[in-house]
Structures are given as C-alpha cells and as structure tokens.
Short mmCIF file of C-alpha atoms in Angstrom, two decimals:
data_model
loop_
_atom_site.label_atom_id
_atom_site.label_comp_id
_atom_site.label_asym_id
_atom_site.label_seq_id
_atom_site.Cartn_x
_atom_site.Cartn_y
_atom_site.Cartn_z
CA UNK A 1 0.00 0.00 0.00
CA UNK A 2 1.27 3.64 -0.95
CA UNK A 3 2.32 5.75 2.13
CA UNK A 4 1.18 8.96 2.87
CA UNK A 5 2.17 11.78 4.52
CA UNK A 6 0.56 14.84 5.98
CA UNK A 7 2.42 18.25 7.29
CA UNK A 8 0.03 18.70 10.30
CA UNK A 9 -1.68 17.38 13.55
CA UNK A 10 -5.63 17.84 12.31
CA UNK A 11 -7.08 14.13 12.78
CA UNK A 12 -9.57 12.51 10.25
CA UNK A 13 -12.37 13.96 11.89
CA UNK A 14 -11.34 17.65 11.93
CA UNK A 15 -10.34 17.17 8.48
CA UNK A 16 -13.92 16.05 7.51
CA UNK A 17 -15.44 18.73 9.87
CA UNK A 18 -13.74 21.49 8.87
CA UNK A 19 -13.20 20.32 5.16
CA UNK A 20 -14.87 23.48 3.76
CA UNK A 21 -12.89 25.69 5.77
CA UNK A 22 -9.59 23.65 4.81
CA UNK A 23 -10.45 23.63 0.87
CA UNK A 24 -10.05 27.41 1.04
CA UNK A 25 -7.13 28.66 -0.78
CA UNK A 26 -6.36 31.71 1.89
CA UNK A 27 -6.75 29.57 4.77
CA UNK A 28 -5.92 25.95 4.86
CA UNK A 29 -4.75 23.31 7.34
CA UNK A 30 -2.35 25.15 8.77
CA UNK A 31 -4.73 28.11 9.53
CA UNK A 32 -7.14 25.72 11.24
CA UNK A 33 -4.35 23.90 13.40
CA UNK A 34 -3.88 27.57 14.45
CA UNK A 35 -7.30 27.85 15.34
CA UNK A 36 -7.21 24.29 17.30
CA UNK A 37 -4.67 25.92 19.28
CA UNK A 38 -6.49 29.19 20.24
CA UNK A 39 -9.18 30.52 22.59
CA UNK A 40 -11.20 33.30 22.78
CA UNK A 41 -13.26 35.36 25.17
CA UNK A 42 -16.94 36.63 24.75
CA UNK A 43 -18.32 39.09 26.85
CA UNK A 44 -22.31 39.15 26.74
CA UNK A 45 -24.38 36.59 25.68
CA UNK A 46 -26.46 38.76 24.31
CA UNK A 47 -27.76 40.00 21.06
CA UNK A 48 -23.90 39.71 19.66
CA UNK A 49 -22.75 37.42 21.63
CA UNK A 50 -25.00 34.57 20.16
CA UNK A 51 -23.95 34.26 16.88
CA UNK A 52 -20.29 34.82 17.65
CA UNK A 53 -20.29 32.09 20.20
CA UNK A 54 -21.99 29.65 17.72
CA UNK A 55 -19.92 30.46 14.91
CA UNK A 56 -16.74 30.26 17.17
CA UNK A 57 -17.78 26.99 18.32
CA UNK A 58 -18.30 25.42 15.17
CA UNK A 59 -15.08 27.27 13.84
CA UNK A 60 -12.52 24.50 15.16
CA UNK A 61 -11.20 26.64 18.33
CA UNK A 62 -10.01 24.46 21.44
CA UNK A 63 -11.10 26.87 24.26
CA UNK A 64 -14.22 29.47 24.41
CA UNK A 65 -14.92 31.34 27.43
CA UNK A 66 -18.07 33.20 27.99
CA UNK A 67 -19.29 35.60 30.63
CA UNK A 68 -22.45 36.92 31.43
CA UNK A 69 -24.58 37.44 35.11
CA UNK A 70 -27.88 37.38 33.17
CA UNK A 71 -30.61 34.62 32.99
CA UNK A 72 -32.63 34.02 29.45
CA UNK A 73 -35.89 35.96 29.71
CA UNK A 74 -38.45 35.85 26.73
CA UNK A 75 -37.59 38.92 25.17
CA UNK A 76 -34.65 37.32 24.86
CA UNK A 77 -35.63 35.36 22.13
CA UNK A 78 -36.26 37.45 19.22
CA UNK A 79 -32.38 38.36 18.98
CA UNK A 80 -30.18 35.77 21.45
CA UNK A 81 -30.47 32.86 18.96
CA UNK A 82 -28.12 30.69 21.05
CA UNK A 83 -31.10 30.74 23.81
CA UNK A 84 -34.06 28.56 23.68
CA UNK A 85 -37.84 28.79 25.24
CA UNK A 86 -36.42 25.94 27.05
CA UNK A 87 -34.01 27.65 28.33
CA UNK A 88 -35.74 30.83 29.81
CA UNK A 89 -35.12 31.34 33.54
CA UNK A 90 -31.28 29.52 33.28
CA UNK A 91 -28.47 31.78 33.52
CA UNK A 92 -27.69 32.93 29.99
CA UNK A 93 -23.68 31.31 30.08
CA UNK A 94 -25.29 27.99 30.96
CA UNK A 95 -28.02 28.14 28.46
CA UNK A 96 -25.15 29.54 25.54
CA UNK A 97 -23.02 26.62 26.84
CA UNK A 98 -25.66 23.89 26.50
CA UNK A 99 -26.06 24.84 22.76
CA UNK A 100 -22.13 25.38 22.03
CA UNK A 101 -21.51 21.97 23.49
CA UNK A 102 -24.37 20.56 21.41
CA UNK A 103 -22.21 21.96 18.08
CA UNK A 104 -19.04 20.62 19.22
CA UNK A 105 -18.42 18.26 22.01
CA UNK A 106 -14.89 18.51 21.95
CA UNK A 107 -14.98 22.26 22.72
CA UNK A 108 -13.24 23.62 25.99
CA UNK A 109 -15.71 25.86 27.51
CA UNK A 110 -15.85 28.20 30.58
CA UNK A 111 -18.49 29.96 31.84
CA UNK A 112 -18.21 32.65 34.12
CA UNK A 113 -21.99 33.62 35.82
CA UNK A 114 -20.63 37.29 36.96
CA UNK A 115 -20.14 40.71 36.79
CA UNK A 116 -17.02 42.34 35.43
CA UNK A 117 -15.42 44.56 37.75
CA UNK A 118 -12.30 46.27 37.48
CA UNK A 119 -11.02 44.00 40.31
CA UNK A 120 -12.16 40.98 38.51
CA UNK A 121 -12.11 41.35 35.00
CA UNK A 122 -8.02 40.94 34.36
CA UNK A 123 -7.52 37.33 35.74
CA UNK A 124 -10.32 36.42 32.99
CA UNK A 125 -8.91 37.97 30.43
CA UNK A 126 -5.15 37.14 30.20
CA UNK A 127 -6.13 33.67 29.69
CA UNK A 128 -7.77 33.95 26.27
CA UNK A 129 -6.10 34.81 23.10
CA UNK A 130 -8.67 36.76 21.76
CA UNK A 131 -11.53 39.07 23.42
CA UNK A 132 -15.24 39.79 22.34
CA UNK A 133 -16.85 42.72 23.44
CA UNK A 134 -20.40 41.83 22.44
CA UNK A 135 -22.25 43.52 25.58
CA UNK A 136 -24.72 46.38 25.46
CA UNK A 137 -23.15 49.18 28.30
CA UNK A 138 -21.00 52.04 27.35
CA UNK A 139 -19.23 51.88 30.82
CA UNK A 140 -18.30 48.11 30.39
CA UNK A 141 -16.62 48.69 27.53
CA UNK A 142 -14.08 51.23 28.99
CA UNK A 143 -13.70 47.91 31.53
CA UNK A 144 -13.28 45.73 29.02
CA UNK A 145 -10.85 48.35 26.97
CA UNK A 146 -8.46 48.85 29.82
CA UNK A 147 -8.17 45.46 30.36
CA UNK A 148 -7.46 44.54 26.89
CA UNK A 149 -4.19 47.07 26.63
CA UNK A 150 -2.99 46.25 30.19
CA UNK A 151 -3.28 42.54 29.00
CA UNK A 152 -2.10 42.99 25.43
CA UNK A 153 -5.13 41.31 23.94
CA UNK A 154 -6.89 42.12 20.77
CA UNK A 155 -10.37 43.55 21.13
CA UNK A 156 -13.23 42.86 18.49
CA UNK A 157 -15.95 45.40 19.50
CA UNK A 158 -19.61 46.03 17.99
CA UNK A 159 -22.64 47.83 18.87
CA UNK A 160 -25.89 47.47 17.33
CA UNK A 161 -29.13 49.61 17.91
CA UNK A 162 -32.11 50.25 15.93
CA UNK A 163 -31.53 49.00 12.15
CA UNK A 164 -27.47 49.85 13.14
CA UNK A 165 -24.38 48.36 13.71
CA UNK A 166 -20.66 49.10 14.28
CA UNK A 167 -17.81 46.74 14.36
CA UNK A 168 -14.11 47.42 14.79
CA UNK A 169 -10.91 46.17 16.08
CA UNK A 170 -9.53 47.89 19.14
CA UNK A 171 -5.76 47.79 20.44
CA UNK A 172 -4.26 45.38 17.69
CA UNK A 173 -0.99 45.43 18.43
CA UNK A 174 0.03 44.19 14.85
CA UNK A 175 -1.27 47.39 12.60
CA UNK A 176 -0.50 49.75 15.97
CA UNK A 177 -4.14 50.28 16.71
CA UNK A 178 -6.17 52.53 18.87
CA UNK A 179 -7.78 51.59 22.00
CA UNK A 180 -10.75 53.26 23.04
CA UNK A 181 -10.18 55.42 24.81
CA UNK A 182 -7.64 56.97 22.66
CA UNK A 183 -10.82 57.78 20.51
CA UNK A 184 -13.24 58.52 23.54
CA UNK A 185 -11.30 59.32 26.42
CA UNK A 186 -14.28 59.65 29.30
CA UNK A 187 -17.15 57.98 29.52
CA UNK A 188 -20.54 59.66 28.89
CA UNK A 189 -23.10 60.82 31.42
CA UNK A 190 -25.28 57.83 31.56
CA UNK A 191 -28.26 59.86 30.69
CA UNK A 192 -26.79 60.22 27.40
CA UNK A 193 -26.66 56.68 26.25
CA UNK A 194 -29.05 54.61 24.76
CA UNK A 195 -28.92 51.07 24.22
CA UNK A 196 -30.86 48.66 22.45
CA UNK A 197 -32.95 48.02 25.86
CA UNK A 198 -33.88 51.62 25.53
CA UNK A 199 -35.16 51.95 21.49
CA UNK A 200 -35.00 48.54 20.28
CA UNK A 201 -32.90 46.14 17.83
CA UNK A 202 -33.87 44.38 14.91
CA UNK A 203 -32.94 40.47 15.48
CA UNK A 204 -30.99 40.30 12.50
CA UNK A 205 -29.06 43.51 13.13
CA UNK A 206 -27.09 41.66 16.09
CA UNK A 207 -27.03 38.59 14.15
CA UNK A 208 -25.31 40.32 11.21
CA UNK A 209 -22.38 42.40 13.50
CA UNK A 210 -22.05 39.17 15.75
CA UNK A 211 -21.26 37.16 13.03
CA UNK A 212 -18.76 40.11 11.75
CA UNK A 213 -17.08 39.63 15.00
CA UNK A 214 -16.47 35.85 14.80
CA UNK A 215 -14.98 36.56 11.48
CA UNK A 216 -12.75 39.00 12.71
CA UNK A 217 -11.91 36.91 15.62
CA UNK A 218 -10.99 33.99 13.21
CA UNK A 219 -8.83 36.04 10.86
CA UNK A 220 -6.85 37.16 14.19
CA UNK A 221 -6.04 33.84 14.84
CA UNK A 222 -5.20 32.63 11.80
CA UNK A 223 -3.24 35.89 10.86
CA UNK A 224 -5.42 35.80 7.60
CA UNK A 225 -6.38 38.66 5.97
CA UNK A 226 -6.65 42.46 6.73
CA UNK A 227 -7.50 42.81 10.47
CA UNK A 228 -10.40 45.18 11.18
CA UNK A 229 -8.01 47.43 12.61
CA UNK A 230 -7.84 51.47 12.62
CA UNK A 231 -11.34 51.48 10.72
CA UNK A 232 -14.41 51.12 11.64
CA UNK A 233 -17.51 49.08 9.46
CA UNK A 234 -20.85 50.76 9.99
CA UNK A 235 -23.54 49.13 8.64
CA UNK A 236 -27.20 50.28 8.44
CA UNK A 237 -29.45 47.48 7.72
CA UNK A 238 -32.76 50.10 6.64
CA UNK A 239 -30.75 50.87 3.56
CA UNK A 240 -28.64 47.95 3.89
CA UNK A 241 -25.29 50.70 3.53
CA UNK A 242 -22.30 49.43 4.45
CA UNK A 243 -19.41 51.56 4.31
CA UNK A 244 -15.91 51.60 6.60
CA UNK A 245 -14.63 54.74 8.32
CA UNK A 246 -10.63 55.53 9.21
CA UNK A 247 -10.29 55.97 12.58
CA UNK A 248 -7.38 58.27 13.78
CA UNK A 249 -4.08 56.42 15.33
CA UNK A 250 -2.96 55.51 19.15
CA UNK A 251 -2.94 58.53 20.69
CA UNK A 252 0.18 59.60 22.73
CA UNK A 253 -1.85 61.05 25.00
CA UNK A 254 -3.88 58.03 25.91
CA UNK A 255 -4.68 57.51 29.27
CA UNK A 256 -4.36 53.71 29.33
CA UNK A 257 -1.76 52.98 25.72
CA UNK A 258 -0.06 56.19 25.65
CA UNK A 259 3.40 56.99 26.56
CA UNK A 260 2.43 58.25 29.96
CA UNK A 261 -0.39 56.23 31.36
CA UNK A 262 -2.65 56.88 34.43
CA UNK A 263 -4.36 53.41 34.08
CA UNK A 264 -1.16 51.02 34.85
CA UNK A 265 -2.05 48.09 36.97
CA UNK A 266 -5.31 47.39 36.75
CA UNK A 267 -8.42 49.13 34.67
CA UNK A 268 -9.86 52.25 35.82
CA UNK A 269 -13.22 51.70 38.26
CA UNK A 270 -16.08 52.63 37.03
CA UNK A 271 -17.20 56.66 37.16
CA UNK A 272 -21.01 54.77 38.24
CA UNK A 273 -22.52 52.27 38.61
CA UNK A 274 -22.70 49.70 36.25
CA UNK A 275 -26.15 47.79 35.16
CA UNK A 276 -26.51 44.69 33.37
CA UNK A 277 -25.20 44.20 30.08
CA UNK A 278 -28.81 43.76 28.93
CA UNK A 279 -31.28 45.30 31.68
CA UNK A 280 -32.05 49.10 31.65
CA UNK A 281 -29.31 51.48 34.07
CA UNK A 282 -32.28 52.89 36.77
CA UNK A 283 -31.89 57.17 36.19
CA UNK A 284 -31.99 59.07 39.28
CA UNK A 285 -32.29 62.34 38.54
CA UNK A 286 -35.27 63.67 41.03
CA UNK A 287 -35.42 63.56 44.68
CA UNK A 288 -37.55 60.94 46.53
CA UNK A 289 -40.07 63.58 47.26
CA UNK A 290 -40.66 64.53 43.49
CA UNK A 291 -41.45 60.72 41.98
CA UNK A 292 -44.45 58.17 43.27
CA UNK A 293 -44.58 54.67 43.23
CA UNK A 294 -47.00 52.27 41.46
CA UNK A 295 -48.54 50.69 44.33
CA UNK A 296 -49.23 54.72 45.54
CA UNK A 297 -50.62 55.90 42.37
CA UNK A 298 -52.73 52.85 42.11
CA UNK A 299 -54.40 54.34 45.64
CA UNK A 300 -55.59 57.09 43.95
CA UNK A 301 -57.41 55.32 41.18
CA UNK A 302 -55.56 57.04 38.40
CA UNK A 303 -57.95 60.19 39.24
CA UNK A 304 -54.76 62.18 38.75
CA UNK A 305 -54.26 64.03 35.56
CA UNK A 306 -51.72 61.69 33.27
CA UNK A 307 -49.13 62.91 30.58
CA UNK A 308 -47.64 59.86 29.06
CA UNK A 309 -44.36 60.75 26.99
CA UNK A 310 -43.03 57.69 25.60
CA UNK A 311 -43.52 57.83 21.69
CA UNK A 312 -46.26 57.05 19.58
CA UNK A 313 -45.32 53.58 18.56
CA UNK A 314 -45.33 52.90 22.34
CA UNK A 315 -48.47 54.27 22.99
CA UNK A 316 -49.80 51.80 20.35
CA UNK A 317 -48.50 49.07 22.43
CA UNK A 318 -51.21 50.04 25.51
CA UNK A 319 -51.31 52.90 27.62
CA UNK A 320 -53.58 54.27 30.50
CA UNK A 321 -57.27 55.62 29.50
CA UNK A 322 -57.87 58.94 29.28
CA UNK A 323 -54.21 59.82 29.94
CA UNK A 324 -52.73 62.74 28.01
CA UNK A 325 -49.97 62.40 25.32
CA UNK A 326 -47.16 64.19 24.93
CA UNK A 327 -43.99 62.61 23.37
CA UNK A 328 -40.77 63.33 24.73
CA UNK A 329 -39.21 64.50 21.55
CA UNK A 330 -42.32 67.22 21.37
CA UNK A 331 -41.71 68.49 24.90
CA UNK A 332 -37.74 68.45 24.85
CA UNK A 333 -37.63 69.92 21.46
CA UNK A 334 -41.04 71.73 20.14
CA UNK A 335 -40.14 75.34 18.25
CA UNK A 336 -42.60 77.07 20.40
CA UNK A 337 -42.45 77.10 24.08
CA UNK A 338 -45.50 79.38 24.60
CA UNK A 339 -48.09 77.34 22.78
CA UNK A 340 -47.22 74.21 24.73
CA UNK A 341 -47.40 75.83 28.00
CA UNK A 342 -50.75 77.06 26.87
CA UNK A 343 -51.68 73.77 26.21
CA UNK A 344 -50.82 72.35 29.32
CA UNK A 345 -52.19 75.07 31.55
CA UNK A 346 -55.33 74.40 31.80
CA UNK A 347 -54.74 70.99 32.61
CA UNK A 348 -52.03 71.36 35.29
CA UNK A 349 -54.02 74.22 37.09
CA UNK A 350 -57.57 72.29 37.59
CA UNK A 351 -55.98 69.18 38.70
CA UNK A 352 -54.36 68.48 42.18
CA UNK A 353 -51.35 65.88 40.83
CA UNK A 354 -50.02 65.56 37.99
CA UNK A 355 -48.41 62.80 37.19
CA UNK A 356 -45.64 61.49 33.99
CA UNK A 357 -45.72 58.52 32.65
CA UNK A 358 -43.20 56.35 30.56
CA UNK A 359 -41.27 53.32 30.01
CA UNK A 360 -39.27 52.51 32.43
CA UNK A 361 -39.33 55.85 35.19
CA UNK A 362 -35.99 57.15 33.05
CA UNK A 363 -37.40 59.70 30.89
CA UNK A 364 -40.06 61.03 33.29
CA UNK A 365 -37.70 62.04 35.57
CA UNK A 366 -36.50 64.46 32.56
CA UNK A 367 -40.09 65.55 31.59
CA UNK A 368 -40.42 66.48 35.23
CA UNK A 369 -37.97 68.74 35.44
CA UNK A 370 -38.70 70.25 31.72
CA UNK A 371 -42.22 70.80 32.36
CA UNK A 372 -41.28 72.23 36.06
CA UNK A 373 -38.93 74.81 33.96
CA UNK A 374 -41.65 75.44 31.33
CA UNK A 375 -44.57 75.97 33.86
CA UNK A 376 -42.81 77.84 36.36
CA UNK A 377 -45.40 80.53 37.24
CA UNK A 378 -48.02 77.76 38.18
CA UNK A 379 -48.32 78.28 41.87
CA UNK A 380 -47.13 75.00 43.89
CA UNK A 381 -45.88 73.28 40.38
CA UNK A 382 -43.00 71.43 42.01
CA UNK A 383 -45.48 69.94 44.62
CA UNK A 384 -47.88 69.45 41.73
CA UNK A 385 -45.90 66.91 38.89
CA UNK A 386 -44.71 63.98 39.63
CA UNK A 387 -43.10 61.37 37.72
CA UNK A 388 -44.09 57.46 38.11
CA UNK A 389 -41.24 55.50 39.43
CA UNK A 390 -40.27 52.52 37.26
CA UNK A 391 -42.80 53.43 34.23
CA UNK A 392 -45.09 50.98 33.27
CA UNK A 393 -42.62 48.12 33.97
CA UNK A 394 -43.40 49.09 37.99
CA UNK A 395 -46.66 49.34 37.08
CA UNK A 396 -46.49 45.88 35.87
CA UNK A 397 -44.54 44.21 38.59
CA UNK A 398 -46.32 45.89 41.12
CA UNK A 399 -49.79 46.54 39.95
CA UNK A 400 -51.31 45.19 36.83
CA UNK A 401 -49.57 42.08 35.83
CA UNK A 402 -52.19 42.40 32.75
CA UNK A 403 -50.56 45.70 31.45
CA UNK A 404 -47.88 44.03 29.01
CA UNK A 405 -44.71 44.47 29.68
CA UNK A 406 -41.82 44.94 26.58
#
C-alpha cells in the first residue's frame, strides 16, 4: 500500500469537519491547526454574543470562554439565537453553553456567571487569546478596553441599535491600533446613552455584526487577511449601507496605551454604577419627594391628571385611559415654548397631581424637570408633577400584571 504523509496534527475527523474551511485557498490546514490551538473570550451573551459564540464553536477553536450574570428571559428570544424557550429562567452562560456543546463536544468551555469589575475582569482575560466585546453598556466597555491594553489582547468590539451596527478592532498590536479610549477618552453621562434596551434592535441587526465579529476573531487567529483594525464598518441594515470609516491612530496622550499612562495596573473603576449588560441602568435624577410609586398611584385610582411621553409607537402598544400624550421629543424639542405651556395650563391648574408617565421611570424624571422649567409661574408646580417610578414596567410588577410588559 502507498504511504502517505501529511504536514500537520488535524485528525480525520477535523479534516472532515472542517473540510470546507480547509479547501479554502487563503486559509488551509495550517490556519485551522492555528485555530485548534487558540481561545477566545466573549463578553455578553447577548444580542452579539449569540452568533459569535456559535460560529466560534463550530469554527474549530479548542477553548471558548463566555461571561455573562444574566438569565434568558423571553424577550430574549427574538435576537439571542443561542437561547431557547427551554431555556428561559437559566443563567444565559449555561443556556449559551448547552447549545455550544451541542455543536461541538470537543470544545473547551468556561463559563463565568458574573459581573465584570475592574477588580475581577483581568484574571479572565489574560487567559484567552482573543476578546469579544459583544455587551450592550457604554461603561463596560471602557472595563473591558483597559483590560485589553494592560493585557495585550486584541479587542473585536460592535454595537448594534435600531436598524445599526458598528464593528471594529480595538488595540491590535500588529497594525499599531487605537484603543478606546484613545478615541473617547471619558465615559458619557449615563443619561446620554441609549442602548438597544432603551429603542429597540432588529434580530438580524445583532445577528449580522455578531457574526462580523467571529470573522474578525478567526482572521486574528489565523493571521489571515486584513485585520479590522484602525477602521471602523458601519452598517445600516434600513438601507442595507455598508461603508468603513478611518479611525485616527494611538494617541500619545492616551490615558491607558499612551506613553504616559494613568491606568497602569489594573483598569480604571467605574465613574457609576454599572447595570446589566442587557437590563435598563435605573436614572436618578429627582429627589424621593418629586417621583411616586406604582402601588401609591394605584391608591388614587388614576384620578390624577396623566401625561404619558413615551412615543407614539409605544403608545400603540397600551397605555392608560384617558391619559394625556405628549412625546418626549415634542416636549424636549417643540419650536414654540409658549403654545405648549398654553396647552398644558389648563390641565395642570384644575388638577391636584399631575403625574408622567413612561417606560421605564428614566425619561419622566427628565419631563419632570422640563415641564417644572416650562410651567414655572403655576403656583405650587414642584409639589404638583410627579413622575411614576419605574414606568409601566413598575406598574407591571407591582400593579397590573395584565398591562404588558416589553
């Protein structure tokens, strides 16, 4: 019988696994026995963090880590295709580690049911060759950033919200990248962010940049390819646009990769407090005395006077009879201030309470103090407005389990 020989360590199974990776001209057996001797880290089992872990594990890698403190919940579903119905009420690493293992048995995986802190976060990630940022919190990702550069690890990022998606490739050491921070050096006010918990995402938005990531991921393994690196892909999936952005070099001036860091040892804590990667962050912008509970305003019988400012589309969902609309964009950003107070007037004086309405208790609080500005010369008007703690999701949990809840 004729001998053969082969110039790598793939068995007869990988080689019929990964056979249409292998009969690729740019990538190869020796590509994939780089892969089988590479891991890689996703953070968020989200939205992104779905696809990129399934495409990962079916990729050939020997190790995948995943981290997440979250459990599957049914709006879940819609977007976190690693997650099942079956699955709902498990932590979300245990439920993405269920399917993983179910792609490829011989996968290496470690789960990690926590929150990243800045005391936490670096003994995770200097084990993994490459990391994932696939979660859905600005502040996180400066976490996640600092670790990265203090670790020397390469950083696939995206962020996807709406119909829109970003992907890049922070602090790759290879093509001198920026972190980023050397593009944003402080984190916003929290108030300023919005996430896809806050205005939505389209399932196959997160599905699209995850995937995107597990690609880049792959060709940083392999050293295939150009590397993501210095640009940026956004991609808008209304008018299915994709175009790629240059993004300015490592800044000297960096606070974490610069020639003169501040961040040195370990990432910088967080400015506040950090929420779950896919819950809403709680605003607290009034004081105790200017904000009333569900239970409270259910006492009353909803004979207060209402103004409900989430948007239209919302309001379509359900909303409270009789209650009063006014959108948030109208009241925030209306051309004429004197023909909305005149509107209002008449309903603030003849009732006792007023009280506003929305979501989740976040953008009340602002509509509180806007309308408090706009109807100043109302006698008693700070006693007079408050705003509903918790929105309708309070409402829900603590009232009317019948009022649906999104």
């Amino acid at each position: 019988m004729t001998k053969y020989v082969r110039d790598h360590s793939l068995s007869n199974d990988e080689i019929q696994r990964y056979s249409r990776q292998l009969i690729i001209s740019e990538f190869g057996v020796h590509a994939q026995e780089r892969l089988k001797n590479s891991s890689a880290l996703i953070i968020g089992c989200g939205g992104l963090g779905s696809p990129a872990a399934l495409y990962l594990s079916s990729s050939g890698i020997s190790r995948l880590g995943l981290v997440d403190h979250d459990n599957v919940d049914i709006s879940n579903l819609h977007r976190q295709i690693i997650h099942r119905e079956t699955t709902i009420g498990k932590t979300k690493v245990d439920s993405a580690q269920l399917t993983c293992s179910q792609i490829n048995s011989s996968l290496k995986i470690d789960t990690y049911n926590q929150l990243l802190t800045y005391e936490n976060i670096m003994d995770i990630v200097k084990q993994y060759d490459v990391i994932l940022d696939c979660t859905d919190n600005v502040i996180t990702r400066y976490l996640i950033n600092d670790a990265c550069v203090l670790c020397q690890k390469p950083l696939v990022s995206a962020s996807v919200i709406r119909f829109e998606g970003q992907l890049t490739v922070w602090n790759y050491i290879e093509k001198n990248g920026p972190c980023y921070r050397c593009l944003y050096p402080q984190a916003p006010p929290v108030e300023t962010v919005s996430t896809c918990s806050d205005v939505g995402v389209l399932g196959p938005v997160c599905g699209t940049l995850g995937s995107l990531q597990a690609l880049e991921a792959i060709k940083i393994l392999t050293k295939i390819g150009d590397v993501l690196a210095n640009r940026m892909l956004l991609v808008d999936g209304l008018s299915m646009n994709f175009r790629t952005i240059k993004l300015r070099n490592r800044q000297l001036t960096c606070a974490v990769c610069g020639i003169n860091p501040s961040i040195i040892h370990q990432p910088a804590p967080p400015p506040f407090d950090q929420c779950n990667n896919d819950q809403p962050c709680r605003k607290s912008l009034l004081n105790q005395n200017e904000r009333i509970t569900a239970n409270d305003l259910a006492k009353l019988n909803l004979s207060s006077f209402i103004i409900d400012v989430r948007p239209e589309h919302e309001l379509n969902i359900a909303q409270f009879e009789n209650s009063f609309h006014l959108p948030m964009d109208h009241l925030l950003y209306n051309n004429n201030d004197e023909q909305l107070r005149n509107e209002l007037k008449s309903h603030i004086e003849k009732n006792q309470q007023i009280i506003i309405v929305c979501r989740r208790g976040n953008d009340s609080q602002l509509a509180v103090r806007r309308l408090k500005e706009l109807l100043s010369d109302i006698d008693n008007i700070d006693e007079k407005i408050k705003d509903l703690e918790g929105g309708f999701q309070a409402w829900h949990t603590d009232v009317d389990s019948s009022f649906p809840l999104y």
